[in-house]
């Protein structure tokens, strides 16, 4: 039986004005009082796509910063890094080729964890299968936008929504 | 019996990446196949707040461009215009003072119809009471952002959501 190709899922928390971080890198506005579907999401994935900046930030935080994270195979996308931490995999060549190869390998789905530059590259290459946004009930007024440098229109299908008592609403879209 | 103060409601269609117009002013991506709650919304309002650019655009389109619109008292906010069309009211002085005065006058609620500059001014002055976004299932990749020049964080309360079969989701927030 042929298994379905692995999906790349962009999954992030955003403010209503579309920022994934505040003007000084803050993410203290992200709700942590509930699970918000993360446990179920973690069951679907076994790998992580991460851009260079997010990777370097994660190194400074250490593993302790992300309790409850499943063990994930980490793919770090960078044109400048020479090496990455033990266990992680550096992707520095042709992004399209590498991502297509990884998606065709056996495994669970892959979490694209923000990173505006990597997100834009993969969106423009048509390599993102699903977008899950945890839209927080706040306007930040500035910061790092989730979407930038996207080239042209990308139509979406809204497949799921979940509204939480805190005012967070999660929106799930698939891409054609 | 004292009546409640009139509310200023920002009500607009946005793409998932937060644009109210495409890069060349396009709004052909806005769904028109259903009512999307507009009939009910029109019953709540009797006035319109509009910025100078949107006002000038509306002049070029004529009334025919907006069939089904109720008859609204139009307040045009501009520091440069000398006069506006018959029936419309030009607001060119202190925005805060004018909006507070109008909100205290008897009447129905007031529709703030986009306009990034006017929206930012009223948000920063704390004069918007409600935000209703018709989030369309599309990434535009560029255009005129709904939110820009907002100063500092603005917490919101999610009060209503409605998901449509077309993939549009309407989100309603109140401001503290």
CSV table of C-alpha atoms in Angstrom, one decimal:
chain,number,residue,atom,x,y,z
A,1,UNK,CA,0.0,0.0,0.0
A,2,UNK,CA,1.4,3.3,-1.0
A,3,UNK,CA,1.5,5.9,1.8
A,4,UNK,CA,0.5,9.5,1.2
A,5,UNK,CA,3.3,12.0,0.8
A,6,UNK,CA,4.3,13.8,3.9
A,7,UNK,CA,2.8,17.2,4.3
A,8,UNK,CA,4.6,20.4,5.2
A,9,UNK,CA,2.5,22.3,7.7
A,10,UNK,CA,3.1,26.0,8.5
A,11,UNK,CA,1.9,26.2,12.1
A,12,UNK,CA,2.3,29.4,14.1
A,13,UNK,CA,0.8,31.9,16.5
A,14,UNK,CA,0.0,35.3,15.0
A,15,UNK,CA,-1.5,38.5,16.2
A,16,UNK,CA,-4.6,39.9,14.4
A,17,UNK,CA,-2.3,42.2,12.5
A,18,UNK,CA,-0.2,39.3,11.3
A,19,UNK,CA,2.9,39.4,13.4
A,20,UNK,CA,4.6,36.3,14.8
A,21,UNK,CA,6.9,38.4,17.1
A,22,UNK,CA,6.6,41.8,18.7
A,23,UNK,CA,8.9,44.7,17.7
A,24,UNK,CA,11.6,43.4,20.0
A,25,UNK,CA,11.2,39.7,19.4
A,26,UNK,CA,8.5,39.4,22.1
A,27,UNK,CA,6.2,36.4,22.2
A,28,UNK,CA,4.9,37.0,25.7
A,29,UNK,CA,1.5,37.7,24.1
A,30,UNK,CA,1.2,34.0,23.0
A,31,UNK,CA,-1.3,32.2,25.2
A,32,UNK,CA,0.0,29.2,27.2
A,33,UNK,CA,-2.9,28.6,29.4
A,34,UNK,CA,-4.4,25.8,27.3
A,35,UNK,CA,-3.2,23.1,24.9
A,36,UNK,CA,-4.8,24.8,21.9
A,37,UNK,CA,-4.6,21.5,19.9
A,38,UNK,CA,-0.9,21.2,20.1
A,39,UNK,CA,-0.9,17.7,21.6
A,40,UNK,CA,-2.9,16.4,18.7
A,41,UNK,CA,-0.7,18.4,16.2
A,42,UNK,CA,2.5,16.8,17.7
A,43,UNK,CA,1.1,13.4,17.1
A,44,UNK,CA,0.9,14.2,13.4
A,45,UNK,CA,4.5,15.3,13.0
A,46,UNK,CA,8.0,13.9,13.4
A,47,UNK,CA,10.1,16.6,11.7
A,48,UNK,CA,10.8,20.3,11.8
A,49,UNK,CA,11.7,22.8,9.1
A,50,UNK,CA,13.4,25.7,10.7
A,51,UNK,CA,15.1,28.8,9.2
A,52,UNK,CA,18.6,29.9,10.2
A,53,UNK,CA,17.4,32.8,12.5
A,54,UNK,CA,14.9,30.7,14.3
A,55,UNK,CA,17.5,27.9,14.7
A,56,UNK,CA,20.0,30.2,16.2
A,57,UNK,CA,17.4,31.6,18.6
A,58,UNK,CA,16.4,28.1,19.6
A,59,UNK,CA,20.1,27.4,20.4
A,60,UNK,CA,20.2,30.3,22.9
A,61,UNK,CA,17.0,29.1,24.6
A,62,UNK,CA,18.1,25.5,24.9
A,63,UNK,CA,15.7,22.5,25.0
A,64,UNK,CA,14.2,23.5,28.3
A,65,UNK,CA,12.4,26.4,26.6
A,66,UNK,CA,10.0,24.0,24.8
A,67,UNK,CA,8.7,21.5,27.3
A,68,UNK,CA,6.2,19.0,25.8
A,69,UNK,CA,7.8,19.1,22.4
A,70,UNK,CA,8.1,15.7,20.8
A,71,UNK,CA,11.4,14.5,19.6
A,72,UNK,CA,11.7,15.9,16.0
A,73,UNK,CA,14.1,15.5,13.2
A,74,UNK,CA,15.3,19.0,12.7
A,75,UNK,CA,16.1,20.4,9.2
A,76,UNK,CA,17.9,23.7,9.4
A,77,UNK,CA,17.7,25.8,6.2
A,78,UNK,CA,20.7,28.1,5.8
A,79,UNK,CA,23.0,29.3,3.0
A,80,UNK,CA,25.6,30.5,5.5
A,81,UNK,CA,25.9,28.0,8.3
A,82,UNK,CA,28.7,25.5,8.0
A,83,UNK,CA,27.4,23.0,10.6
A,84,UNK,CA,24.5,22.5,12.9
A,85,UNK,CA,24.1,20.8,16.2
A,86,UNK,CA,24.4,17.0,16.5
A,87,UNK,CA,21.3,15.2,15.2
A,88,UNK,CA,20.1,18.2,13.1
A,89,UNK,CA,20.4,18.2,9.4
A,90,UNK,CA,21.7,21.2,7.4
A,91,UNK,CA,19.9,22.1,4.2
A,92,UNK,CA,22.1,24.5,2.3
A,93,UNK,CA,21.7,23.7,-1.4
A,94,UNK,CA,18.6,23.7,-3.6
A,95,UNK,CA,15.7,24.1,-1.3
A,96,UNK,CA,13.1,22.8,-3.8
A,97,UNK,CA,15.0,19.6,-4.5
A,98,UNK,CA,15.7,19.0,-0.8
A,99,UNK,CA,12.1,19.6,0.4
A,100,UNK,CA,10.7,17.4,-2.4
A,101,UNK,CA,13.1,14.6,-1.5
A,102,UNK,CA,12.2,14.9,2.2
A,103,UNK,CA,8.5,14.9,1.5
A,104,UNK,CA,8.9,11.7,-0.4
A,105,UNK,CA,10.7,9.9,2.3
A,106,UNK,CA,8.7,7.8,4.7
A,107,UNK,CA,7.6,9.5,7.9
A,108,UNK,CA,5.0,11.7,9.5
A,109,UNK,CA,4.1,15.2,8.5
A,110,UNK,CA,6.6,18.1,8.9
A,111,UNK,CA,6.2,21.2,10.9
A,112,UNK,CA,7.3,24.5,9.3
A,113,UNK,CA,7.9,26.6,12.4
A,114,UNK,CA,7.6,30.2,11.1
A,115,UNK,CA,10.7,32.0,9.8
A,116,UNK,CA,9.5,34.6,7.4
A,117,UNK,CA,12.2,34.0,4.8
A,118,UNK,CA,11.8,30.2,4.8
A,119,UNK,CA,8.0,30.5,4.8
A,120,UNK,CA,8.1,32.8,1.8
A,121,UNK,CA,10.5,30.6,-0.1
A,122,UNK,CA,8.4,27.5,0.4
A,123,UNK,CA,5.1,29.3,-0.3
A,124,UNK,CA,6.5,30.6,-3.6
A,125,UNK,CA,7.7,27.1,-4.5
A,126,UNK,CA,4.3,25.7,-3.8
A,127,UNK,CA,5.7,23.3,-1.2
A,128,UNK,CA,3.4,24.2,1.8
A,129,UNK,CA,0.4,21.9,2.1
A,130,UNK,CA,-1.3,23.3,5.1
A,131,UNK,CA,-1.4,26.5,7.1
A,132,UNK,CA,-2.5,26.5,10.8
A,133,UNK,CA,-2.7,29.9,12.4
A,134,UNK,CA,-3.5,30.5,16.1
A,135,UNK,CA,-4.9,34.0,15.7
A,136,UNK,CA,-4.5,35.8,19.1
A,137,UNK,CA,-6.9,38.5,20.1
A,138,UNK,CA,-4.4,41.3,20.0
A,139,UNK,CA,-3.0,44.0,17.7
A,140,UNK,CA,0.7,44.2,18.2
A,141,UNK,CA,1.3,47.3,16.1
A,142,UNK,CA,4.7,46.1,14.8
A,143,UNK,CA,7.1,43.2,14.8
A,144,UNK,CA,8.0,40.4,12.4
A,145,UNK,CA,5.3,39.7,9.9
A,146,UNK,CA,4.3,36.1,9.2
A,147,UNK,CA,3.9,36.7,5.5
A,148,UNK,CA,6.4,38.8,3.5
A,149,UNK,CA,7.9,38.5,0.1
A,150,UNK,CA,5.2,36.3,-1.1
A,151,UNK,CA,5.0,36.5,-4.9
A,152,UNK,CA,1.5,36.6,-6.3
A,153,UNK,CA,-1.8,35.3,-5.0
A,154,UNK,CA,-2.2,32.0,-3.3
A,155,UNK,CA,-5.8,30.7,-3.0
A,156,UNK,CA,-6.6,28.7,0.2
A,157,UNK,CA,-9.3,26.4,1.4
A,158,UNK,CA,-10.5,26.9,4.9
A,159,UNK,CA,-10.8,23.4,6.3
A,160,UNK,CA,-11.2,23.9,10.1
A,161,UNK,CA,-11.7,26.5,12.7
A,162,UNK,CA,-11.7,26.3,16.4
A,163,UNK,CA,-12.7,29.1,18.8
A,164,UNK,CA,-11.4,29.1,22.3
A,165,UNK,CA,-12.8,30.8,25.4
A,166,UNK,CA,-9.7,32.9,25.7
A,167,UNK,CA,-10.5,34.6,22.3
A,168,UNK,CA,-7.9,32.7,20.4
A,169,UNK,CA,-9.2,31.2,17.1
A,170,UNK,CA,-7.3,28.6,15.2
A,171,UNK,CA,-7.8,28.6,11.4
A,172,UNK,CA,-6.7,25.7,9.3
A,173,UNK,CA,-6.2,26.1,5.5
A,174,UNK,CA,-5.1,23.8,2.8
A,175,UNK,CA,-3.3,24.9,-0.3
A,176,UNK,CA,-4.3,23.7,-3.7
B,1,UNK,CA,-33.9,56.6,29.3
B,2,UNK,CA,-30.4,57.3,28.3
B,3,UNK,CA,-29.4,55.6,25.1
B,4,UNK,CA,-26.0,53.9,24.7
B,5,UNK,CA,-23.3,55.9,22.9
B,6,UNK,CA,-22.9,55.2,19.2
B,7,UNK,CA,-20.2,52.7,18.4
B,8,UNK,CA,-17.6,53.1,15.7
B,9,UNK,CA,-17.2,49.8,13.9
B,10,UNK,CA,-14.2,49.0,11.6
B,11,UNK,CA,-15.7,46.7,9.1
B,12,UNK,CA,-13.7,45.4,6.1
B,13,UNK,CA,-12.7,42.5,4.0
B,14,UNK,CA,-9.1,41.3,4.4
B,15,UNK,CA,-6.9,38.7,2.9
B,16,UNK,CA,-5.3,36.2,5.2
B,17,UNK,CA,-2.1,38.2,5.0
B,18,UNK,CA,-3.9,41.3,6.1
B,19,UNK,CA,-4.4,43.3,2.9
B,20,UNK,CA,-7.6,45.3,2.1
B,21,UNK,CA,-6.5,45.9,-1.5
B,22,UNK,CA,-4.1,44.1,-3.8
B,23,UNK,CA,-0.9,45.7,-5.1
B,24,UNK,CA,-2.7,47.7,-7.8
B,25,UNK,CA,-5.8,48.5,-5.7
B,26,UNK,CA,-7.6,45.3,-6.7
B,27,UNK,CA,-10.5,44.1,-4.7
B,28,UNK,CA,-11.7,41.5,-7.2
B,29,UNK,CA,-10.8,38.8,-4.7
B,30,UNK,CA,-13.6,39.9,-2.3
B,31,UNK,CA,-16.5,37.5,-2.4
B,32,UNK,CA,-19.8,38.8,-3.6
B,33,UNK,CA,-21.7,35.5,-3.9
B,34,UNK,CA,-23.4,35.8,-0.6
B,35,UNK,CA,-24.7,38.5,1.8
B,36,UNK,CA,-22.0,37.6,4.5
B,37,UNK,CA,-24.0,39.4,7.2
B,38,UNK,CA,-24.0,42.7,5.5
B,39,UNK,CA,-27.8,43.2,5.5
B,40,UNK,CA,-27.8,42.8,9.3
B,41,UNK,CA,-24.8,45.1,9.6
B,42,UNK,CA,-26.5,47.8,7.5
B,43,UNK,CA,-29.4,47.8,9.9
B,44,UNK,CA,-27.1,48.7,12.8
B,45,UNK,CA,-25.6,51.8,11.1
B,46,UNK,CA,-26.6,55.1,9.7
B,47,UNK,CA,-23.3,56.8,9.2
B,48,UNK,CA,-19.9,56.3,7.6
B,49,UNK,CA,-16.4,57.4,8.5
B,50,UNK,CA,-14.2,57.5,5.4
B,51,UNK,CA,-10.7,58.8,4.8
B,52,UNK,CA,-9.8,61.1,2.0
B,53,UNK,CA,-8.3,58.5,-0.3
B,54,UNK,CA,-11.3,56.2,0.0
B,55,UNK,CA,-13.6,59.1,-0.4
B,56,UNK,CA,-11.9,60.2,-3.6
B,57,UNK,CA,-12.0,56.6,-4.9
B,58,UNK,CA,-15.7,56.4,-4.1
B,59,UNK,CA,-16.3,59.6,-6.1
B,60,UNK,CA,-14.8,58.0,-9.2
B,61,UNK,CA,-17.0,54.9,-8.8
B,62,UNK,CA,-20.2,56.7,-8.3
B,63,UNK,CA,-23.1,55.4,-6.2
B,64,UNK,CA,-23.8,52.6,-8.7
B,65,UNK,CA,-20.7,50.8,-7.5
B,66,UNK,CA,-22.3,50.0,-4.1
B,67,UNK,CA,-25.8,48.6,-4.7
B,68,UNK,CA,-27.7,47.7,-1.6
B,69,UNK,CA,-25.9,50.3,0.5
B,70,UNK,CA,-28.2,52.0,2.9
B,71,UNK,CA,-28.4,55.8,2.9
B,72,UNK,CA,-25.6,56.9,5.2
B,73,UNK,CA,-24.4,60.2,6.6
B,74,UNK,CA,-20.9,60.4,5.3
B,75,UNK,CA,-18.1,62.0,7.3
B,76,UNK,CA,-15.0,62.6,5.3
B,77,UNK,CA,-11.8,63.0,7.2
B,78,UNK,CA,-9.2,65.1,5.5
B,79,UNK,CA,-6.7,67.8,6.3
B,80,UNK,CA,-6.4,68.9,2.7
B,81,UNK,CA,-9.9,68.9,1.1
B,82,UNK,CA,-11.7,72.2,1.0
B,83,UNK,CA,-15.1,70.8,0.4
B,84,UNK,CA,-16.9,67.6,-0.1
B,85,UNK,CA,-20.0,66.5,-2.1
B,86,UNK,CA,-23.4,67.8,-1.1
B,87,UNK,CA,-24.8,65.9,1.9
B,88,UNK,CA,-21.4,64.8,3.1
B,89,UNK,CA,-19.7,66.4,6.1
B,90,UNK,CA,-16.0,67.3,6.1
B,91,UNK,CA,-14.0,66.7,9.3
B,92,UNK,CA,-10.7,68.6,9.0
B,93,UNK,CA,-9.9,69.8,12.5
B,94,UNK,CA,-9.3,67.8,15.7
B,95,UNK,CA,-10.2,64.2,14.9
B,96,UNK,CA,-10.5,63.2,18.5
B,97,UNK,CA,-12.9,66.0,19.4
B,98,UNK,CA,-15.0,65.5,16.3
B,99,UNK,CA,-15.4,61.8,16.7
B,100,UNK,CA,-16.3,62.1,20.4
B,101,UNK,CA,-18.9,64.7,19.5
B,102,UNK,CA,-20.4,62.5,16.8
B,103,UNK,CA,-20.4,59.4,19.0
B,104,UNK,CA,-22.4,61.4,21.6
B,105,UNK,CA,-25.0,62.6,19.1
B,106,UNK,CA,-28.2,60.5,18.8
B,107,UNK,CA,-28.1,57.9,16.0
B,108,UNK,CA,-27.2,54.4,15.1
B,109,UNK,CA,-23.7,53.0,15.0
B,110,UNK,CA,-21.0,54.3,12.6
B,111,UNK,CA,-19.2,52.3,10.0
B,112,UNK,CA,-15.5,53.0,9.7
B,113,UNK,CA,-14.8,51.8,6.1
B,114,UNK,CA,-11.1,51.0,6.0
B,115,UNK,CA,-8.6,53.6,5.1
B,116,UNK,CA,-5.3,52.7,6.7
B,117,UNK,CA,-4.5,56.2,7.9
B,118,UNK,CA,-7.9,57.0,9.5
B,119,UNK,CA,-8.0,53.5,11.0
B,120,UNK,CA,-4.6,53.9,12.6
B,121,UNK,CA,-5.5,57.4,13.9
B,122,UNK,CA,-8.8,56.2,15.5
B,123,UNK,CA,-7.2,53.0,16.9
B,124,UNK,CA,-4.4,55.0,18.5
B,125,UNK,CA,-7.0,57.4,20.0
B,126,UNK,CA,-9.0,54.5,21.4
B,127,UNK,CA,-12.1,55.5,19.4
B,128,UNK,CA,-12.9,52.2,17.7
B,129,UNK,CA,-15.4,50.1,19.6
B,130,UNK,CA,-15.6,47.0,17.4
B,131,UNK,CA,-13.7,45.4,14.6
B,132,UNK,CA,-15.4,43.1,12.1
B,133,UNK,CA,-13.1,41.3,9.6
B,134,UNK,CA,-14.3,39.3,6.7
B,135,UNK,CA,-11.1,37.1,6.4
B,136,UNK,CA,-10.9,35.8,2.8
B,137,UNK,CA,-9.2,32.5,2.0
B,138,UNK,CA,-6.4,34.0,0.0
B,139,UNK,CA,-2.9,35.2,0.4
B,140,UNK,CA,-2.4,38.3,-1.8
B,141,UNK,CA,1.3,38.8,-1.3
B,142,UNK,CA,1.1,42.6,-1.3
B,143,UNK,CA,-1.1,45.6,-1.4
B,144,UNK,CA,-2.5,48.0,1.2
B,145,UNK,CA,-2.3,46.6,4.7
B,146,UNK,CA,-5.3,47.0,7.0
B,147,UNK,CA,-3.2,47.8,10.0
B,148,UNK,CA,-0.2,50.1,9.8
B,149,UNK,CA,1.2,52.8,12.1
B,150,UNK,CA,-0.6,51.4,15.1
B,151,UNK,CA,1.3,52.5,18.2
B,152,UNK,CA,1.6,49.8,20.9
B,153,UNK,CA,-0.5,46.8,21.7
B,154,UNK,CA,-4.2,46.7,21.6
B,155,UNK,CA,-5.9,43.8,23.4
B,156,UNK,CA,-9.1,42.5,21.8
B,157,UNK,CA,-12.1,40.4,22.8
B,158,UNK,CA,-13.3,37.9,20.2
B,159,UNK,CA,-17.1,38.1,20.5
B,160,UNK,CA,-18.3,36.3,17.4
B,161,UNK,CA,-17.2,34.2,14.5
B,162,UNK,CA,-19.0,32.9,11.5
B,163,UNK,CA,-17.6,30.5,9.0
B,164,UNK,CA,-19.1,30.4,5.5
B,165,UNK,CA,-19.0,27.5,2.9
B,166,UNK,CA,-16.9,29.7,0.6
B,167,UNK,CA,-14.1,29.6,3.1
B,168,UNK,CA,-14.6,33.2,4.3
B,169,UNK,CA,-14.7,33.5,8.1
B,170,UNK,CA,-16.0,36.6,9.7
B,171,UNK,CA,-14.4,37.6,13.0
B,172,UNK,CA,-15.8,40.2,15.4
B,173,UNK,CA,-13.8,41.7,18.1
B,174,UNK,CA,-14.6,44.4,20.7
B,175,UNK,CA,-12.1,46.8,22.2
B,176,UNK,CA,-11.7,47.4,25.8
